Coordinates of C-alpha atoms and ligand atoms in Angstrom, one line a residue:
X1 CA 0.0 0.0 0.0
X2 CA 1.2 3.5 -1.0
X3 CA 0.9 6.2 1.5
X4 CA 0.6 10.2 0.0
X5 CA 1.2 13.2 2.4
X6 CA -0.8 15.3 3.6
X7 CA 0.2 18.0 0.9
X8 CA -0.1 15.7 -2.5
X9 CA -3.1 14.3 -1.3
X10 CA -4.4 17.9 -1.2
X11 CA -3.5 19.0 -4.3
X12 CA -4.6 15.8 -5.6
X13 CA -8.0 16.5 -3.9
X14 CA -7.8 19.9 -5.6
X15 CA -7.4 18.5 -8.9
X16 CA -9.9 16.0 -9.0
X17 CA -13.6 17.1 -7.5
X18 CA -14.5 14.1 -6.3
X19 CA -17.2 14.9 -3.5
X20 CA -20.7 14.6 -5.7
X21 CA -22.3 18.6 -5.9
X22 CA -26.2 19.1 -7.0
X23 CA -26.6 22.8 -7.5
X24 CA -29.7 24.3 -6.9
X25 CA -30.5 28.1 -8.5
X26 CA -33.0 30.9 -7.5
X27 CA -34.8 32.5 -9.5
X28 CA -38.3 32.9 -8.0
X29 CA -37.6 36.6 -7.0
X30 CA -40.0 39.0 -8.7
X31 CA -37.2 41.3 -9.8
X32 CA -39.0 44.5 -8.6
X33 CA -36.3 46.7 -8.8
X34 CA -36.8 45.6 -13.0
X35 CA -39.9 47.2 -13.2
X36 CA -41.3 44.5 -15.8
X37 CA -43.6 41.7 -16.5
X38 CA -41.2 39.2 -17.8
X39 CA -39.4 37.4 -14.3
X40 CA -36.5 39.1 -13.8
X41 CA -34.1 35.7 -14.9
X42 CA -35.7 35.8 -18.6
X43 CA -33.9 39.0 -19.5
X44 CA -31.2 38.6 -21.9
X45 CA -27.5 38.6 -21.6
X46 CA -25.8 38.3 -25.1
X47 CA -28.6 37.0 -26.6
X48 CA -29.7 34.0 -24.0
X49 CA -31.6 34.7 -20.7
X50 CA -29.5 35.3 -17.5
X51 CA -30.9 32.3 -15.5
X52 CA -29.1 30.2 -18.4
X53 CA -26.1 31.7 -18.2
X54 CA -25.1 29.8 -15.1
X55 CA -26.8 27.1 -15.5
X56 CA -24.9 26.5 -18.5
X57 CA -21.6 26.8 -16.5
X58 CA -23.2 24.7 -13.5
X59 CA -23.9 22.1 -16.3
X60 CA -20.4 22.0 -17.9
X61 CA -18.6 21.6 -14.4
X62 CA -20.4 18.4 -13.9
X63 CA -22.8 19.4 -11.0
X64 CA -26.1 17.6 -11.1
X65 CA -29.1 17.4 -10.1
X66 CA -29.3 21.4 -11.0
X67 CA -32.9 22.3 -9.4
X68 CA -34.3 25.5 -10.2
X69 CA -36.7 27.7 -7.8
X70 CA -38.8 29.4 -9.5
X71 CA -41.7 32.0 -8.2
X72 CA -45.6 30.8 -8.9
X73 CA -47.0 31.6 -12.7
X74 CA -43.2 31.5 -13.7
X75 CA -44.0 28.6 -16.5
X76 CA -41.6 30.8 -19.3
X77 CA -38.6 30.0 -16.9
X78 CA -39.4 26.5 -16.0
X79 CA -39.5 25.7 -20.1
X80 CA -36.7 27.4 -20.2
X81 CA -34.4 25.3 -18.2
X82 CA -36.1 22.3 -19.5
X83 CA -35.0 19.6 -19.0
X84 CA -33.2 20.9 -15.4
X85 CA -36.1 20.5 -12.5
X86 CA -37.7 23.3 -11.2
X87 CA -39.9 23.5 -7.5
X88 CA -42.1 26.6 -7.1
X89 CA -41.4 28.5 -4.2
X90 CA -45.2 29.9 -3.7
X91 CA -45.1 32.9 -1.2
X92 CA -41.5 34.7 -2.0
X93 CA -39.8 34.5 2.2
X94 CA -36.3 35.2 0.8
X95 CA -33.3 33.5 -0.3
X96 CA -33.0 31.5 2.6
X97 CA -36.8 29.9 2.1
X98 CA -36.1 29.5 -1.6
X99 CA -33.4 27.3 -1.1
X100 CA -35.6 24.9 1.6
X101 CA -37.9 24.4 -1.6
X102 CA -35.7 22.2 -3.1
X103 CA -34.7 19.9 0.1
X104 CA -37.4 17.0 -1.2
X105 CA -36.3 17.2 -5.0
X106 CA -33.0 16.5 -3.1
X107 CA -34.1 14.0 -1.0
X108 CA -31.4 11.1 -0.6
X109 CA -28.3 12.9 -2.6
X110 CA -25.8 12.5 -0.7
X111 CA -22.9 15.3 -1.4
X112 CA -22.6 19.3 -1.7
X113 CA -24.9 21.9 -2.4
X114 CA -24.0 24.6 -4.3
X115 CA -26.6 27.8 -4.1
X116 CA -26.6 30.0 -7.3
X117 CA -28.7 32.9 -8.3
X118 CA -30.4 33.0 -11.6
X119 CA -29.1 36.8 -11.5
X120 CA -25.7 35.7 -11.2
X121 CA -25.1 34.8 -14.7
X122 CA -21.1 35.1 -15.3
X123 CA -19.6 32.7 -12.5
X124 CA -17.2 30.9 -14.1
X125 CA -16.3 27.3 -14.3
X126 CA -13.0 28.5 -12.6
X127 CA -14.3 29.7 -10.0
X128 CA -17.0 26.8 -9.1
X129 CA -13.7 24.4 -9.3
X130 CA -11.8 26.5 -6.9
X131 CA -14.8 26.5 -4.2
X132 CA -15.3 22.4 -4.9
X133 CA -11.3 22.3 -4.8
X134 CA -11.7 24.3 -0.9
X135 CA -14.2 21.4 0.1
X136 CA -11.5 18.5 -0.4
X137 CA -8.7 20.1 1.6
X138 CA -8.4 18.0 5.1
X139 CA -10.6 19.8 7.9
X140 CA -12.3 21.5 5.1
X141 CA -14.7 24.0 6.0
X142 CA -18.5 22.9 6.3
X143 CA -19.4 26.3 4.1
X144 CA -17.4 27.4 1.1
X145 CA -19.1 31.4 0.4
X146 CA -17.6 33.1 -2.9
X147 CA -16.9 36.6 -1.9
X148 CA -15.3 39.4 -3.8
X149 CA -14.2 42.9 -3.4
X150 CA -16.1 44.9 -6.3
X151 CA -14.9 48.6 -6.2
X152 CA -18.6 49.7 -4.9
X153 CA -19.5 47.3 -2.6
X154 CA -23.2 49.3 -2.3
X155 CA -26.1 46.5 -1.2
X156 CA -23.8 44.0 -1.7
X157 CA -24.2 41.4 2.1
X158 CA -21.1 41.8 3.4
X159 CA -19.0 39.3 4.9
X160 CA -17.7 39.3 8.1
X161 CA -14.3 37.4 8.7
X162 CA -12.1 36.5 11.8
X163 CA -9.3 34.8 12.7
X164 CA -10.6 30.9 12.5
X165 CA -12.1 32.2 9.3
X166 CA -15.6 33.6 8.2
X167 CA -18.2 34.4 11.4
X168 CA -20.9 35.9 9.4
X169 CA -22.6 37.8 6.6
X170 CA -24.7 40.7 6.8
X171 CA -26.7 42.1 4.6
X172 CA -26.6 46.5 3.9
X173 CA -29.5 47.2 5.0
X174 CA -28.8 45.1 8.5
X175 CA -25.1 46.3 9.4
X176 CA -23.8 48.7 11.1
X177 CA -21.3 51.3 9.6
X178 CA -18.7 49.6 10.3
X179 CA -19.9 46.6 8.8
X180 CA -20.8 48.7 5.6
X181 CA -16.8 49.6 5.7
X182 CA -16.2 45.9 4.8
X183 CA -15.4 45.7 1.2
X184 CA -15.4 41.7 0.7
X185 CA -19.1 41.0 -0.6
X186 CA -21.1 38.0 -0.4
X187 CA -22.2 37.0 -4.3
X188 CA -24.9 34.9 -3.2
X189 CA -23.1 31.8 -4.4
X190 CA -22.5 29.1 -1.1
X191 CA -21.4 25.6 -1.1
X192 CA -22.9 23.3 1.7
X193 CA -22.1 20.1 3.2
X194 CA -25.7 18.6 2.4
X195 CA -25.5 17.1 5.6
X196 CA -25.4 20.3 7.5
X197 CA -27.6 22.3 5.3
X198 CA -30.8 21.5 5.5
X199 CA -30.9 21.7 9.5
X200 CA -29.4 25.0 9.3
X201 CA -31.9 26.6 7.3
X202 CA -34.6 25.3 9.1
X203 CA -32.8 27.4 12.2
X204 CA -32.9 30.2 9.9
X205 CA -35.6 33.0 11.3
X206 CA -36.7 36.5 9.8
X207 CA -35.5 39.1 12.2
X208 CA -34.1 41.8 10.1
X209 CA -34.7 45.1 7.8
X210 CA -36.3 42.9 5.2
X211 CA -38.2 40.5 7.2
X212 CA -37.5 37.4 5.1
X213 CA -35.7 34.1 5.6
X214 CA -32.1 35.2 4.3
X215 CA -30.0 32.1 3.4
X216 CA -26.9 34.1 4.2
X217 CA -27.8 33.4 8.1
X218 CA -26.6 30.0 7.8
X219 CA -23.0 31.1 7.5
X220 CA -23.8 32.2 11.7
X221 CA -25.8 29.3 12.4
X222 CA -22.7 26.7 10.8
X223 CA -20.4 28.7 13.5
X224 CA -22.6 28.8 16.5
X225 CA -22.9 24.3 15.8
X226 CA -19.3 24.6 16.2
X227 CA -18.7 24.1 12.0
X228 CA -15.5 26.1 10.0
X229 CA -17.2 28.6 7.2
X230 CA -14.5 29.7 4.5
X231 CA -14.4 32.1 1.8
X232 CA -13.5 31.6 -2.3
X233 CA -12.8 34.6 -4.0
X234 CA -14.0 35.8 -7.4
X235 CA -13.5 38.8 -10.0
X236 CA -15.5 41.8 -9.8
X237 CA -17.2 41.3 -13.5
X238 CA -18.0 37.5 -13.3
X239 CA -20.1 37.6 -10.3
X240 CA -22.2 41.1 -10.9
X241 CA -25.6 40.7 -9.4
X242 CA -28.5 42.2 -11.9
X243 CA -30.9 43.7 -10.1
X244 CA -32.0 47.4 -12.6
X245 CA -31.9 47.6 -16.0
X246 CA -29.1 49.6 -15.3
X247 CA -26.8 46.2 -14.0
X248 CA -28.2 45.0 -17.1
X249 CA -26.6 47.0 -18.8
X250 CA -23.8 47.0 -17.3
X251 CA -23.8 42.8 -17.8
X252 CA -24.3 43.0 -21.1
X253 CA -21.0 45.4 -21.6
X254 CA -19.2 43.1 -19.7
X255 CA -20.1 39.9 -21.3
X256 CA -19.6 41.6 -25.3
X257 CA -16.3 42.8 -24.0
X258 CA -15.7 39.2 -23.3
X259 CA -17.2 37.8 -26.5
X260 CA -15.1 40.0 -28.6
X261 CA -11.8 39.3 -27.1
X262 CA -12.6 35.8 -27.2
X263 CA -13.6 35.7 -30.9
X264 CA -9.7 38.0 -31.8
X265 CA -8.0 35.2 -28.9
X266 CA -9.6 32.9 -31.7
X267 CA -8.2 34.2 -34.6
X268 CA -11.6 36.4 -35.8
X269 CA -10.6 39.7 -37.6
X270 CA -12.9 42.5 -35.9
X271 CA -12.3 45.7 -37.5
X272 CA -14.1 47.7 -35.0
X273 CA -14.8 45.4 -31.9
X274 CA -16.6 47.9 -29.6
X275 CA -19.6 47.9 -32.2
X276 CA -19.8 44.2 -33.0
X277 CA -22.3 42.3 -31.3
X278 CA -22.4 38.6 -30.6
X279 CA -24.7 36.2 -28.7
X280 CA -23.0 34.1 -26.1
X281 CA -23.8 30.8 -28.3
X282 CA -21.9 32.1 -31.5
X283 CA -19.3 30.1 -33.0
X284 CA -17.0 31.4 -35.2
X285 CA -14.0 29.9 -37.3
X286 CA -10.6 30.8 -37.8
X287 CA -9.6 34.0 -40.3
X288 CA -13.3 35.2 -40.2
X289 CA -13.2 38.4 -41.0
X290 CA -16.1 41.4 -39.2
X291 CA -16.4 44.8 -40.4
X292 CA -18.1 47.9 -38.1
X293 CA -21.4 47.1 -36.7
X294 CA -22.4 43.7 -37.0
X295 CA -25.4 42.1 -34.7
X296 CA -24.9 38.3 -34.3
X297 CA -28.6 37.1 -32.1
X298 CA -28.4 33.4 -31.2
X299 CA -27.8 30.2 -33.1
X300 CA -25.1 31.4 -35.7
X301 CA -22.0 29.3 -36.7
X302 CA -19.4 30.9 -39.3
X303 CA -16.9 28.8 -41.0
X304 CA -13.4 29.6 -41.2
X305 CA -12.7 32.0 -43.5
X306 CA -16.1 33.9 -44.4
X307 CA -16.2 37.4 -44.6
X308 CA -19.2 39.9 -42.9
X309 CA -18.9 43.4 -43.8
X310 CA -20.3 46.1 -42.0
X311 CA -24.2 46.8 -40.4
X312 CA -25.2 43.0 -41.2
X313 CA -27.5 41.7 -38.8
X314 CA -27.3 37.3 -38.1
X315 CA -29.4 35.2 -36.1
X316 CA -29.9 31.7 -36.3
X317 CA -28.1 31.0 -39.9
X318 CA -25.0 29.0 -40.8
X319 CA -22.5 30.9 -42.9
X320 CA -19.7 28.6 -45.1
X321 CA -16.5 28.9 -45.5
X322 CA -15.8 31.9 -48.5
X323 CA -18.7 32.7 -47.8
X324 CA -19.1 36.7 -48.3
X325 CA -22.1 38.6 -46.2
X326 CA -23.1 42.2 -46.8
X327 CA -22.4 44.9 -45.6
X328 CA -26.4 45.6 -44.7
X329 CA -27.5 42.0 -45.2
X330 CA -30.3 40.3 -42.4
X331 CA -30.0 36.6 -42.4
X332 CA -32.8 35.3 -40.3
X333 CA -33.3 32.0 -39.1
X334 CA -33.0 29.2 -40.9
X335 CA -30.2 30.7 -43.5
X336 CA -27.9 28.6 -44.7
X337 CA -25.5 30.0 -46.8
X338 CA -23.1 27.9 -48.5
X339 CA -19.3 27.9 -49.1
X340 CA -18.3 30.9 -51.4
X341 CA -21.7 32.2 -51.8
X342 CA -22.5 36.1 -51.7
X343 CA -25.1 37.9 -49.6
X344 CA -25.2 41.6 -50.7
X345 CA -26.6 44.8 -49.9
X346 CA -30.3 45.1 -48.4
X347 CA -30.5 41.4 -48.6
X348 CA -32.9 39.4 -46.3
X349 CA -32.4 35.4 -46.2
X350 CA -35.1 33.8 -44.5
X351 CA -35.3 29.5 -44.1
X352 CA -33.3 29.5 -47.2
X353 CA -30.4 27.4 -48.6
X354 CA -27.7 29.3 -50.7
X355 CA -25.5 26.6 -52.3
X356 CA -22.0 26.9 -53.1
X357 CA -20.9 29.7 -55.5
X358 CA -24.6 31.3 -55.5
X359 CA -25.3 35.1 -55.6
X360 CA -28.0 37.2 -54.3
X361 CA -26.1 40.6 -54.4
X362 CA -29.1 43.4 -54.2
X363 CA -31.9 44.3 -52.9
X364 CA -33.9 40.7 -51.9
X365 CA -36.0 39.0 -50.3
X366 CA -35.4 35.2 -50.6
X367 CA -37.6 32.8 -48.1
X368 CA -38.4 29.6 -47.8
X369 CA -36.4 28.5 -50.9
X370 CA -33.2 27.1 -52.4
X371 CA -31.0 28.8 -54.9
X372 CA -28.9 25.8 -56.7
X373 CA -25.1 25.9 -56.9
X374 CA -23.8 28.9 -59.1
X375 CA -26.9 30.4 -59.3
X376 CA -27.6 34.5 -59.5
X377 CA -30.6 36.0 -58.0
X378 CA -30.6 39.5 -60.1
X379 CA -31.7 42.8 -58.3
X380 CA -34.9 43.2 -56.3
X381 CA -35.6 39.8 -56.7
X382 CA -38.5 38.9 -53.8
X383 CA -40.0 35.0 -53.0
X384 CA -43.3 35.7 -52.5
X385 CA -43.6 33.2 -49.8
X386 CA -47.0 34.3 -47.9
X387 CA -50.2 33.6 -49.0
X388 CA -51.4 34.9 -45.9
X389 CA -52.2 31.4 -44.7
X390 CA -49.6 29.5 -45.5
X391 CA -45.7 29.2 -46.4
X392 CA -44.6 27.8 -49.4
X393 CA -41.0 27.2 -51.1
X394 CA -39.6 28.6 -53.8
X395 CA -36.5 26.6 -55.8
X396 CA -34.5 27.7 -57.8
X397 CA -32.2 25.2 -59.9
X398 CA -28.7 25.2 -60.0
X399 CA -27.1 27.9 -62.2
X400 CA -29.8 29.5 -63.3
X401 CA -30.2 33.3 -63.7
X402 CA -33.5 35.7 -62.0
X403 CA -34.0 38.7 -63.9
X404 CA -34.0 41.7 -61.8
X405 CA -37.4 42.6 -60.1
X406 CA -38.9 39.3 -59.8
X407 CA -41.4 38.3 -58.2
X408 CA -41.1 34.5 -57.3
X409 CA -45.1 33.5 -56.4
X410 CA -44.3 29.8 -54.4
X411 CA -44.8 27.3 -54.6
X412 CA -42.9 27.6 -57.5
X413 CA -39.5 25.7 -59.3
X414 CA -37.2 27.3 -61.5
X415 CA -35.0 24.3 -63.6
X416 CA -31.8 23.9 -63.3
X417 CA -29.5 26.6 -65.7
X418 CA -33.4 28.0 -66.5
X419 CA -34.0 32.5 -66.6
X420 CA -36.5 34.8 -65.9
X421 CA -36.5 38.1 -67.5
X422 CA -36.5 41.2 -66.1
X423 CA -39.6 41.7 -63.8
X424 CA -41.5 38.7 -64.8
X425 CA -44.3 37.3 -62.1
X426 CA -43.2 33.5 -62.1
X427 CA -46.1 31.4 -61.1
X428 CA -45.6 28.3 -63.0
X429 CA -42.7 26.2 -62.9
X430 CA -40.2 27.0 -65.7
X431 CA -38.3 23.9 -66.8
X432 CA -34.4 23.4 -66.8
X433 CA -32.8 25.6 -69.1
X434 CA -36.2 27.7 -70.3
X435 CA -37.0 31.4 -70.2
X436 CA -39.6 33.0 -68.3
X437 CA -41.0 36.7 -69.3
X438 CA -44.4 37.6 -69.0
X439 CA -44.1 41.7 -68.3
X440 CA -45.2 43.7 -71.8
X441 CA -44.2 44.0 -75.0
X442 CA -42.2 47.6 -75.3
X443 CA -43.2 49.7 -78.4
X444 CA -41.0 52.8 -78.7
X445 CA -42.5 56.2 -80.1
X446 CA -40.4 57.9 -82.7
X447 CA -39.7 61.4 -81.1
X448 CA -42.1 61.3 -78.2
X449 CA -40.5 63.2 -75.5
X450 CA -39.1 66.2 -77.5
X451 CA -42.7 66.3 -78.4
X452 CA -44.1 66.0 -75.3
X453 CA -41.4 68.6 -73.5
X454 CA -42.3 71.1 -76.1
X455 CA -46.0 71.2 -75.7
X456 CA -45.5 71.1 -71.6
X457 CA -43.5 74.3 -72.1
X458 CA -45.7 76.0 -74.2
X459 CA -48.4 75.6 -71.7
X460 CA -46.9 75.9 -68.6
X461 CA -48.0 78.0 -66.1
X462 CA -45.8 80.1 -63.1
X463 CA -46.4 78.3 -59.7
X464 CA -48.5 80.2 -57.1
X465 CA -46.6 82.4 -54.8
Ligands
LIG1 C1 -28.4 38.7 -2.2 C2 -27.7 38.3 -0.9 C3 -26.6 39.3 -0.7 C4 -25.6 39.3 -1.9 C5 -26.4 39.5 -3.2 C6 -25.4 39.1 -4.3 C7 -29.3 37.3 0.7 C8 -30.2 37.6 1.8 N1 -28.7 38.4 0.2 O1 -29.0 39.9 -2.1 O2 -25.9 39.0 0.5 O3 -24.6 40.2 -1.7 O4 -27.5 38.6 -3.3 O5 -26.0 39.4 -5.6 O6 -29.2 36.2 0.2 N2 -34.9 34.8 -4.7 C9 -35.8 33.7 -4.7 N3 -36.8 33.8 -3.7 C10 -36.9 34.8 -2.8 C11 -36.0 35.8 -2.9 C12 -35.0 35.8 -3.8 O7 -35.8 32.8 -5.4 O8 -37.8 34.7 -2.0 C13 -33.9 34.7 -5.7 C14 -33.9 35.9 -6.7 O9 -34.7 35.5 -7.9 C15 -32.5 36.1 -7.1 C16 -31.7 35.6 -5.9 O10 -32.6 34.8 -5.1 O11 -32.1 35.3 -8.2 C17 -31.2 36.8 -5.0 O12 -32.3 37.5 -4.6 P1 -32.2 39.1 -4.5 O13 -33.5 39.6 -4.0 O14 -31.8 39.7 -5.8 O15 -31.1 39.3 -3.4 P2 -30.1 40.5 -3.2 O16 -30.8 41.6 -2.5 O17 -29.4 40.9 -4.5
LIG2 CA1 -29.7 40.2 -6.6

């Protein structure tokens, strides 16, 4: 048998989490200070709803079960977690009383308990490894509380430290000044011997400024058993709780700043970074290249390569390698533009399939359609798609040529190397290598408009004054 001292065994302990963590996340708080009918946790950070944001992370790190407490009528948030649990915690008693809602979902899981707030959305994987890494350590402490110094620390619950570690948090509104002096602030996020927890809370009463159940009391209640308590610390920007539209704000500056330099770190080409916008879910290749003010909403995926000019807005489309977007093109969802293909200006692609080399440079509204390999969709070119009723597809064949200004009535098929002339209204198929024109014969009149300017000036009359 091989023995390990007590230093390797901790750093081993640190590398490997091996104590089993469910994570349970609030999110039943009515968000007042929001001012809004949708729950506070379904406002969006870079394009996905905060309450996912650290689920996500909690997810990746390998906690599980992840419970979700969510307040009464809050069905948008439970679908949104989907397939994570969610328990309802009815009358809203605080953070303290939300957490007790999940003890029976929890029933028989033997491990840690991580708390989380749905408003917490940046805590990073880091950071959750560092607290589980604190909980291995020999003698750990019973209560692992991430703390962190931001510059105003405002209504932040400060926590109390002493010399066998951390006594107590208290919230702004409780302490006294020189409790307010404290910079290091609680960030809501706690991990809990299971065994301990649940007894705690049940200990935990409502006697202060707020009048509600406040989970941080359990940090006292852990010391007064006669448990250790101990304090993880985190950056400023990742553990930001949102409570205004103004933190919002503030989030969503925070998280594009991180986007962006994590896109360059990638080898993404963004002319002006400050005014590119990405979702936290976009995925971008190698030598991509963004000009000025580009909106990327959720679900896009850019091969290596492509090229977006500036002012295009993106969400849920795929864009291929050579691909070249823009500048002013929307691509909506459903877009899938293949490799080498072009997406000009005032172009909107809607549930559409570009194929390699095709074109759609000006001016367009292509929906609900495929344009074959090669192909060139001339200016102004629409898919009427809408019948009012119902959707219908539109395809055109590989290399085939629309006139300017058509108008594609679907359903509707356009052969492969086929062409519509200018303006034509295509409602019946046009086989593979045809022509379609139906707009009016021209006739020209021999000397028309000198005529017609002469007898305009001859008759015109001085405009009123
Ligand atoms: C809380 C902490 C504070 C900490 C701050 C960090 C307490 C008592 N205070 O204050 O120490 O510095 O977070 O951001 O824990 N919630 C419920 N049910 C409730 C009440 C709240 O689910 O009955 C949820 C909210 O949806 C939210 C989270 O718990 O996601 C935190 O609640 P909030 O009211 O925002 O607490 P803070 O005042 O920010
Ligand atoms: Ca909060």
């Amino acid at each position: 048998m091989h023995f390990m001292s007590p230093a390797k065994m901790a750093a081993v302990a640190a590398a490997e989490p091996t104590i089993p963590t469910a994570a349970v996340v609030l999110a039943a708080g009515e968000g007042t200070r929001m001012k809004s009918k949708l729950p506070k946790v379904m406002h969006a950070v870079a394009g996905r709803p905060l309450v996912q944001h650290a689920l996500t992370t909690l997810s990746a790190e390998g906690l599980s079960p992840l419970v979700v407490v969510v307040g009464p009528g809050m069905e948008q948030v439970a679908a949104a977690v989907a397939p994570h649990k969610t328990v309802v915690q009815n009358d809203r008693k605080g953070t303290g009383h939300a957490v007790l809602q999940a003890k029976d979902v929890l029933n028989g899981f033997e491990g840690d308990v991580l708390i989380a707030f749905g408003d917490t959305p940046f805590v990073t994987a880091a950071t959750v490894a560092k607290m589980r890494a604190a909980r291995q350590l020999p003698n750990a402490p019973k209560v692992i509380v991430l703390g962190f110094t931001p510059p105003h620390p405002g209504d932040y619950g400060r926590l109390i430290v002493g010399a066998d570690g951390l006594e107590r948090i208290v919230e702004a509104k409780d302490a006294t000044p020189e409790e307010r002096a404290v910079r290091l602030c609680n960030s809501g996020i706690m991990l809990v011997d299971g065994k301990i927890l649940w007894p705690l809370l049940a200990d935990v009463g409502a006697h202060n400024a707020k009048g509600e159940y406040y989970l941080t009391d359990v940090v006292g209640l852990a010391r007064k058993a006669g448990y250790t308590c101990g304090v993880v610390e985190g950056e400023t920007d990742e553990l930001m709780g949102i409570n205004s539209r103004a933190d919002l704000a503030k989030a969503e500056a925070v998280a594009q700043e991180q986007l962006r330099r994590a896109a360059m770190d990638n080898g993404v080409t963004l002319q002006a970074p400050e005014t590119v916008f990405f979702s936290a879910d976009t995925k971008l290749g190698r030598d991509v290249q963004i000009g000025p003010f580009v909106v990327f909403g959720p679900g896009v995926t850019v091969d290596d390569g492509a090229v977006i000019k500036g002012f295009c807005h993106i969400e849920g489309a795929h864009i291929s390698s050579g691909a070249v977007i823009g500048p002013h093109a929307r691509l909506r969802p459903g877009a899938e533009i293949g490799p080498d293909a072009h997406v000009g200006n005032f172009v909107e692609i809607k549930n559409a399939t570009l194929e390699a080399g095709a074109k759609v440079n000006h001016l367009s509204y292509v929906g609900d359609a495929r344009v074959g390999a090669k192909a060139n969709v001339g200016a102004g070119t629409i898919t009427a798609n809408y019948d009012g009723f119902n959707k219908s597809h539109t395809d055109i064949g590989v290399g085939a040529s629309i006139g300017s200004n058509t108008v594609l009535v679907a359903p509707v098929k356009i052969g492969d190397g086929a062409m519509t002339g200018a303006g034509a209204v295509v409602t019946k198929d046009v086989p593979a290598n045809g022509l379609a024109i139906n707009s009016a014969r021209q006739e020209n009149k021999t000397d028309f408009a000198a005529k017609y300017r002469e007898l305009k000036r001859a008759t015109k009359t001085k405009p009123p004054r």
